[in-house]
mmCIF file with all atom_site columns, C-alpha atoms in Angstrom:
data_model
loop_
_atom_site.group_PDB
_atom_site.id
_atom_site.type_symbol
_atom_site.label_atom_id
_atom_site.label_alt_id
_atom_site.label_comp_id
_atom_site.label_asym_id
_atom_site.label_entity_id
_atom_site.label_seq_id
_atom_site.pdbx_PDB_ins_code
_atom_site.Cartn_x
_atom_site.Cartn_y
_atom_site.Cartn_z
_atom_site.occupancy
_atom_site.B_iso_or_equiv
_atom_site.pdbx_formal_charge
_atom_site.auth_seq_id
_atom_site.auth_comp_id
_atom_site.auth_asym_id
_atom_site.auth_atom_id
_atom_site.pdbx_PDB_model_num
ATOM 1   C CA . MET A 1 1   ? 81.218 62.262 33.367 1.00 50.00 ? 36  MET A CA 1
ATOM 2   C CA . GLN A 1 2   ? 79.056 63.237 36.334 1.00 68.00 ? 37  GLN A CA 1
ATOM 3   C CA . ASN A 1 3   ? 76.147 60.875 35.461 1.00 85.00 ? 38  ASN A CA 1
ATOM 4   C CA . GLU A 1 4   ? 78.192 57.775 34.555 1.00 92.00 ? 39  GLU A CA 1
ATOM 5   C CA . ILE A 1 5   ? 79.232 55.085 36.703 1.00 94.00 ? 40  ILE A CA 1
ATOM 6   C CA . LYS A 1 6   ? 81.296 51.687 36.018 1.00 96.00 ? 41  LYS A CA 1
ATOM 7   C CA . LEU A 1 7   ? 81.277 48.804 38.196 1.00 94.00 ? 42  LEU A CA 1
ATOM 8   C CA . TYR A 1 8   ? 83.780 45.972 38.493 1.00 97.00 ? 43  TYR A CA 1
ATOM 9   C CA . VAL A 1 9   ? 82.054 42.785 40.172 1.00 97.00 ? 44  VAL A CA 1
ATOM 10  C CA . PRO A 1 10  ? 83.131 39.504 40.613 1.00 97.00 ? 45  PRO A CA 1
ATOM 11  C CA . SER A 1 11  ? 81.789 36.914 38.391 1.00 97.00 ? 46  SER A CA 1
ATOM 12  C CA . SER A 1 12  ? 79.446 34.881 40.599 1.00 96.00 ? 47  SER A CA 1
ATOM 13  C CA . LEU A 1 13  ? 75.984 34.117 40.735 1.00 95.00 ? 48  LEU A CA 1
ATOM 14  C CA . LYS A 1 14  ? 75.677 35.475 44.307 1.00 96.00 ? 49  LYS A CA 1
ATOM 15  C CA . ASN A 1 15  ? 76.944 38.943 43.247 1.00 97.00 ? 50  ASN A CA 1
ATOM 16  C CA . LEU A 1 16  ? 73.937 39.083 40.759 1.00 97.00 ? 51  LEU A CA 1
ATOM 17  C CA . SER A 1 17  ? 71.733 40.865 43.524 1.00 97.00 ? 52  SER A CA 1
ATOM 18  C CA . ILE A 1 18  ? 74.474 43.610 44.170 1.00 96.00 ? 53  ILE A CA 1
ATOM 19  C CA . ILE A 1 19  ? 74.637 44.169 40.250 1.00 97.00 ? 54  ILE A CA 1
ATOM 20  C CA . ARG A 1 20  ? 70.694 44.387 40.237 1.00 97.00 ? 55  ARG A CA 1
ATOM 21  C CA . ALA A 1 21  ? 70.771 46.661 43.818 1.00 97.00 ? 56  ALA A CA 1
ATOM 22  C CA . MET A 1 22  ? 73.478 49.233 42.251 1.00 96.00 ? 57  MET A CA 1
ATOM 23  C CA . THR A 1 23  ? 71.849 49.149 38.754 1.00 97.00 ? 58  THR A CA 1
ATOM 24  C CA . LYS A 1 24  ? 68.563 50.229 40.405 1.00 97.00 ? 59  LYS A CA 1
ATOM 25  C CA . THR A 1 25  ? 69.999 52.783 42.703 1.00 97.00 ? 60  THR A CA 1
ATOM 26  C CA . TYR A 1 26  ? 71.677 54.585 39.696 1.00 97.00 ? 61  TYR A CA 1
ATOM 27  C CA . LEU A 1 27  ? 68.459 54.379 37.579 1.00 97.00 ? 62  LEU A CA 1
ATOM 28  C CA . GLU A 1 28  ? 66.354 55.798 40.488 1.00 96.00 ? 63  GLU A CA 1
ATOM 29  C CA . HIS A 1 29  ? 68.861 58.402 41.262 1.00 95.00 ? 64  HIS A CA 1
ATOM 30  C CA . GLN A 1 30  ? 69.016 59.391 37.500 1.00 96.00 ? 65  GLN A CA 1
ATOM 31  C CA . LYS A 1 31  ? 64.748 59.676 38.148 1.00 96.00 ? 66  LYS A CA 1
ATOM 32  C CA . VAL A 1 32  ? 64.062 56.826 35.501 1.00 97.00 ? 67  VAL A CA 1
ATOM 33  C CA . GLU A 1 33  ? 60.210 55.643 35.421 1.00 97.00 ? 68  GLU A CA 1
ATOM 34  C CA . GLN A 1 34  ? 59.710 52.385 37.375 1.00 97.00 ? 69  GLN A CA 1
ATOM 35  C CA . LYS A 1 35  ? 58.703 50.650 34.207 1.00 97.00 ? 70  LYS A CA 1
ATOM 36  C CA . ASP A 1 36  ? 61.728 51.308 32.335 1.00 97.00 ? 71  ASP A CA 1
ATOM 37  C CA . ILE A 1 37  ? 63.669 50.377 35.609 1.00 98.00 ? 72  ILE A CA 1
ATOM 38  C CA . MET A 1 38  ? 62.194 47.082 35.659 1.00 97.00 ? 73  MET A CA 1
ATOM 39  C CA . LYS A 1 39  ? 63.284 46.333 31.840 1.00 97.00 ? 74  LYS A CA 1
ATOM 40  C CA . ILE A 1 40  ? 66.502 47.518 32.183 1.00 98.00 ? 75  ILE A CA 1
ATOM 41  C CA . LEU A 1 41  ? 67.048 45.428 35.319 1.00 98.00 ? 76  LEU A CA 1
ATOM 42  C CA . SER A 1 42  ? 65.838 42.496 33.540 1.00 96.00 ? 77  SER A CA 1
ATOM 43  C CA . ILE A 1 43  ? 68.470 43.172 30.725 1.00 97.00 ? 78  ILE A CA 1
ATOM 44  C CA . VAL A 1 44  ? 71.252 43.539 33.145 1.00 97.00 ? 79  VAL A CA 1
ATOM 45  C CA . ASP A 1 45  ? 70.271 40.212 34.862 1.00 96.00 ? 80  ASP A CA 1
ATOM 46  C CA . GLU A 1 46  ? 70.369 38.490 31.735 1.00 95.00 ? 81  GLU A CA 1
ATOM 47  C CA . LEU A 1 47  ? 73.419 39.725 30.487 1.00 96.00 ? 82  LEU A CA 1
ATOM 48  C CA . ALA A 1 48  ? 75.396 39.527 33.769 1.00 96.00 ? 83  ALA A CA 1
ATOM 49  C CA . THR A 1 49  ? 73.997 35.844 34.283 1.00 95.00 ? 84  THR A CA 1
ATOM 50  C CA . ASN A 1 50  ? 75.307 34.868 30.582 1.00 93.00 ? 85  ASN A CA 1
ATOM 51  C CA . VAL A 1 51  ? 78.679 36.553 31.561 1.00 94.00 ? 86  VAL A CA 1
ATOM 52  C CA . ILE A 1 52  ? 78.916 34.207 34.742 1.00 95.00 ? 87  ILE A CA 1
ATOM 53  C CA . GLU A 1 53  ? 77.627 31.167 32.672 1.00 93.00 ? 88  GLU A CA 1
ATOM 54  C CA . HIS A 1 54  ? 79.157 31.332 29.359 1.00 90.00 ? 89  HIS A CA 1
ATOM 55  C CA . GLY A 1 55  ? 81.985 33.978 29.475 1.00 92.00 ? 90  GLY A CA 1
ATOM 56  C CA . TYR A 1 56  ? 83.675 32.425 32.682 1.00 95.00 ? 91  TYR A CA 1
ATOM 57  C CA . GLU A 1 57  ? 81.966 29.167 32.446 1.00 93.00 ? 92  GLU A CA 1
ATOM 58  C CA . TYR A 1 58  ? 81.342 29.602 36.617 1.00 94.00 ? 93  TYR A CA 1
ATOM 59  C CA . LYS A 1 59  ? 85.176 30.486 36.985 1.00 94.00 ? 94  LYS A CA 1
ATOM 60  C CA . SER A 1 60  ? 86.840 33.656 38.338 1.00 94.00 ? 95  SER A CA 1
ATOM 61  C CA . GLY A 1 61  ? 86.694 36.859 36.562 1.00 96.00 ? 96  GLY A CA 1
ATOM 62  C CA . ASP A 1 62  ? 85.092 40.498 36.423 1.00 97.00 ? 97  ASP A CA 1
ATOM 63  C CA . ILE A 1 63  ? 81.892 41.438 34.992 1.00 97.00 ? 98  ILE A CA 1
ATOM 64  C CA . ILE A 1 64  ? 82.380 45.000 34.111 1.00 97.00 ? 99  ILE A CA 1
ATOM 65  C CA . ILE A 1 65  ? 79.176 47.193 33.777 1.00 98.00 ? 100 ILE A CA 1
ATOM 66  C CA . GLU A 1 66  ? 78.862 50.815 32.616 1.00 97.00 ? 101 GLU A CA 1
ATOM 67  C CA . LEU A 1 67  ? 75.509 52.924 32.871 1.00 98.00 ? 102 LEU A CA 1
ATOM 68  C CA . GLN A 1 68  ? 75.139 56.439 31.579 1.00 97.00 ? 103 GLN A CA 1
ATOM 69  C CA . LYS A 1 69  ? 72.025 58.330 31.146 1.00 96.00 ? 104 LYS A CA 1
ATOM 70  C CA . ASN A 1 70  ? 72.005 61.020 28.411 1.00 94.00 ? 105 ASN A CA 1
ATOM 71  C CA . ASN A 1 71  ? 68.891 63.044 28.172 1.00 92.00 ? 106 ASN A CA 1
ATOM 72  C CA . ASP A 1 72  ? 66.184 59.939 27.722 1.00 95.00 ? 107 ASP A CA 1
ATOM 73  C CA . ILE A 1 73  ? 68.525 57.136 27.004 1.00 96.00 ? 108 ILE A CA 1
ATOM 74  C CA . ILE A 1 74  ? 70.054 54.823 29.081 1.00 97.00 ? 109 ILE A CA 1
ATOM 75  C CA . HIS A 1 75  ? 73.474 53.644 27.682 1.00 98.00 ? 110 HIS A CA 1
ATOM 76  C CA . LEU A 1 76  ? 74.460 50.169 29.423 1.00 98.00 ? 111 LEU A CA 1
ATOM 77  C CA . VAL A 1 77  ? 77.427 48.158 28.495 1.00 98.00 ? 112 VAL A CA 1
ATOM 78  C CA . VAL A 1 78  ? 78.228 44.646 30.188 1.00 97.00 ? 113 VAL A CA 1
ATOM 79  C CA . GLU A 1 79  ? 81.578 43.362 29.388 1.00 96.00 ? 114 GLU A CA 1
ATOM 80  C CA . ASP A 1 80  ? 83.896 40.336 30.159 1.00 97.00 ? 115 ASP A CA 1
ATOM 81  C CA . ASN A 1 81  ? 87.229 38.906 29.701 1.00 96.00 ? 116 ASN A CA 1
ATOM 82  C CA . GLY A 1 82  ? 86.113 35.451 29.243 1.00 93.00 ? 117 GLY A CA 1
ATOM 83  C CA . VAL A 1 83  ? 86.017 32.919 26.408 1.00 89.00 ? 118 VAL A CA 1
ATOM 84  C CA . GLY A 1 84  ? 83.810 35.213 24.246 1.00 80.00 ? 119 GLY A CA 1
ATOM 85  C CA . PHE A 1 85  ? 80.564 34.871 22.609 1.00 72.00 ? 120 PHE A CA 1
ATOM 86  C CA . ASP A 1 86  ? 79.495 31.739 20.565 1.00 68.00 ? 121 ASP A CA 1
ATOM 87  C CA . GLU A 1 87  ? 76.932 32.765 18.131 1.00 65.00 ? 122 GLU A CA 1
ATOM 88  C CA . SER A 1 88  ? 76.116 29.201 17.068 1.00 62.00 ? 123 SER A CA 1
ATOM 89  C CA . LYS A 1 89  ? 74.352 28.627 20.755 1.00 60.00 ? 124 LYS A CA 1
ATOM 90  C CA . ILE A 1 90  ? 71.223 30.600 20.323 1.00 55.00 ? 125 ILE A CA 1
ATOM 91  C CA . SER A 1 91  ? 68.726 27.631 20.869 1.00 51.00 ? 126 SER A CA 1
ATOM 92  C CA . LYS A 1 92  ? 66.519 27.782 23.869 1.00 50.00 ? 127 LYS A CA 1
ATOM 93  C CA . ASP A 1 93  ? 68.190 25.080 25.332 1.00 52.00 ? 128 ASP A CA 1
ATOM 94  C CA . GLU A 1 94  ? 71.545 26.784 25.315 1.00 53.00 ? 129 GLU A CA 1
ATOM 95  C CA . GLY A 1 95  ? 70.336 29.833 26.838 1.00 53.00 ? 130 GLY A CA 1
ATOM 96  C CA . GLY A 1 96  ? 69.424 31.884 23.813 1.00 62.00 ? 131 GLY A CA 1
ATOM 97  C CA . MET A 1 97  ? 65.972 32.843 24.851 1.00 77.00 ? 132 MET A CA 1
ATOM 98  C CA . GLY A 1 98  ? 67.244 34.912 27.463 1.00 81.00 ? 133 GLY A CA 1
ATOM 99  C CA . LEU A 1 99  ? 69.565 36.917 25.224 1.00 85.00 ? 134 LEU A CA 1
ATOM 100 C CA . PHE A 1 100 ? 66.660 37.051 22.631 1.00 89.00 ? 135 PHE A CA 1
ATOM 101 C CA . LEU A 1 101 ? 64.241 38.863 25.277 1.00 90.00 ? 136 LEU A CA 1
ATOM 102 C CA . ALA A 1 102 ? 66.770 41.103 26.472 1.00 93.00 ? 137 ALA A CA 1
ATOM 103 C CA . LYS A 1 103 ? 67.207 42.201 22.795 1.00 94.00 ? 138 LYS A CA 1
ATOM 104 C CA . ALA A 1 104 ? 63.692 42.545 22.248 1.00 94.00 ? 139 ALA A CA 1
ATOM 105 C CA . MET A 1 105 ? 63.458 44.844 25.303 1.00 95.00 ? 140 MET A CA 1
ATOM 106 C CA . ALA A 1 106 ? 66.291 47.295 24.231 1.00 97.00 ? 141 ALA A CA 1
ATOM 107 C CA . ASP A 1 107 ? 66.070 49.890 21.454 1.00 97.00 ? 142 ASP A CA 1
ATOM 108 C CA . ASN A 1 108 ? 69.507 49.277 20.319 1.00 97.00 ? 143 ASN A CA 1
ATOM 109 C CA . PHE A 1 109 ? 71.648 46.011 20.915 1.00 96.00 ? 144 PHE A CA 1
ATOM 110 C CA . LYS A 1 110 ? 75.103 45.283 19.805 1.00 95.00 ? 145 LYS A CA 1
ATOM 111 C CA . VAL A 1 111 ? 77.490 42.466 20.602 1.00 93.00 ? 146 VAL A CA 1
ATOM 112 C CA . GLU A 1 112 ? 81.329 43.207 20.258 1.00 93.00 ? 147 GLU A CA 1
ATOM 113 C CA . LYS A 1 113 ? 83.593 40.173 20.244 1.00 91.00 ? 148 LYS A CA 1
ATOM 114 C CA . LYS A 1 114 ? 87.078 40.990 21.881 1.00 91.00 ? 149 LYS A CA 1
ATOM 115 C CA . VAL A 1 115 ? 90.242 39.185 21.930 1.00 89.00 ? 150 VAL A CA 1
ATOM 116 C CA . ASN A 1 116 ? 89.604 37.913 25.012 1.00 92.00 ? 151 ASN A CA 1
ATOM 117 C CA . GLY A 1 117 ? 85.832 38.248 25.799 1.00 94.00 ? 152 GLY A CA 1
ATOM 118 C CA . THR A 1 118 ? 82.736 40.186 24.769 1.00 94.00 ? 153 THR A CA 1
ATOM 119 C CA . LYS A 1 119 ? 81.302 43.477 25.140 1.00 96.00 ? 154 LYS A CA 1
ATOM 120 C CA . ILE A 1 120 ? 77.357 44.073 24.802 1.00 96.00 ? 155 ILE A CA 1
ATOM 121 C CA . LYS A 1 121 ? 76.385 47.658 24.127 1.00 97.00 ? 156 LYS A CA 1
ATOM 122 C CA . VAL A 1 122 ? 72.564 48.356 25.030 1.00 98.00 ? 157 VAL A CA 1
ATOM 123 C CA . GLU A 1 123 ? 70.662 51.603 24.553 1.00 98.00 ? 158 GLU A CA 1
ATOM 124 C CA . LYS A 1 124 ? 67.124 51.838 26.024 1.00 97.00 ? 159 LYS A CA 1
ATOM 125 C CA . ARG A 1 125 ? 64.998 55.084 25.734 1.00 97.00 ? 160 ARG A CA 1
ATOM 126 C CA . VAL A 1 126 ? 63.333 55.808 28.932 1.00 97.00 ? 161 VAL A CA 1
ATOM 127 C CA . LYS A 1 127 ? 60.730 58.063 30.493 1.00 95.00 ? 162 LYS A CA 1
ATOM 128 C CA . GLU A 1 128 ? 61.591 60.312 33.606 1.00 92.00 ? 163 GLU A CA 1
ATOM 129 C CA . GLU A 1 129 ? 59.471 59.791 36.805 1.00 88.00 ? 164 GLU A CA 1
ATOM 130 C CA . ILE A 1 130 ? 56.785 62.732 37.286 1.00 79.00 ? 165 ILE A CA 1
#
């Protein structure tokens, strides 16, 4: 599709700025309002950081990010092929607070366990810049 992008970024904290910049550029190109861009960037930051810390445990692997805008909905997918999502780790001490906040900013938030790794699908209703 013309308005969809898919990024494969090596799992590393130093690459978070690249993920953020590419996501921001895509959203600006899609004429998303700045307030909504900031919310989506916060969600992407949290999910990508979780992939690095928990999915790959700071080892090598790819963070796969998909973005697509359909009308006034941004569809975001953050995927990894790491150790998988551990639902038992939901306390603030174990990093669960960031995931909770990411969920709260989304309109729809779904965690899918894979054979190897996790896929998180997010939908966020956005306004277009005037």
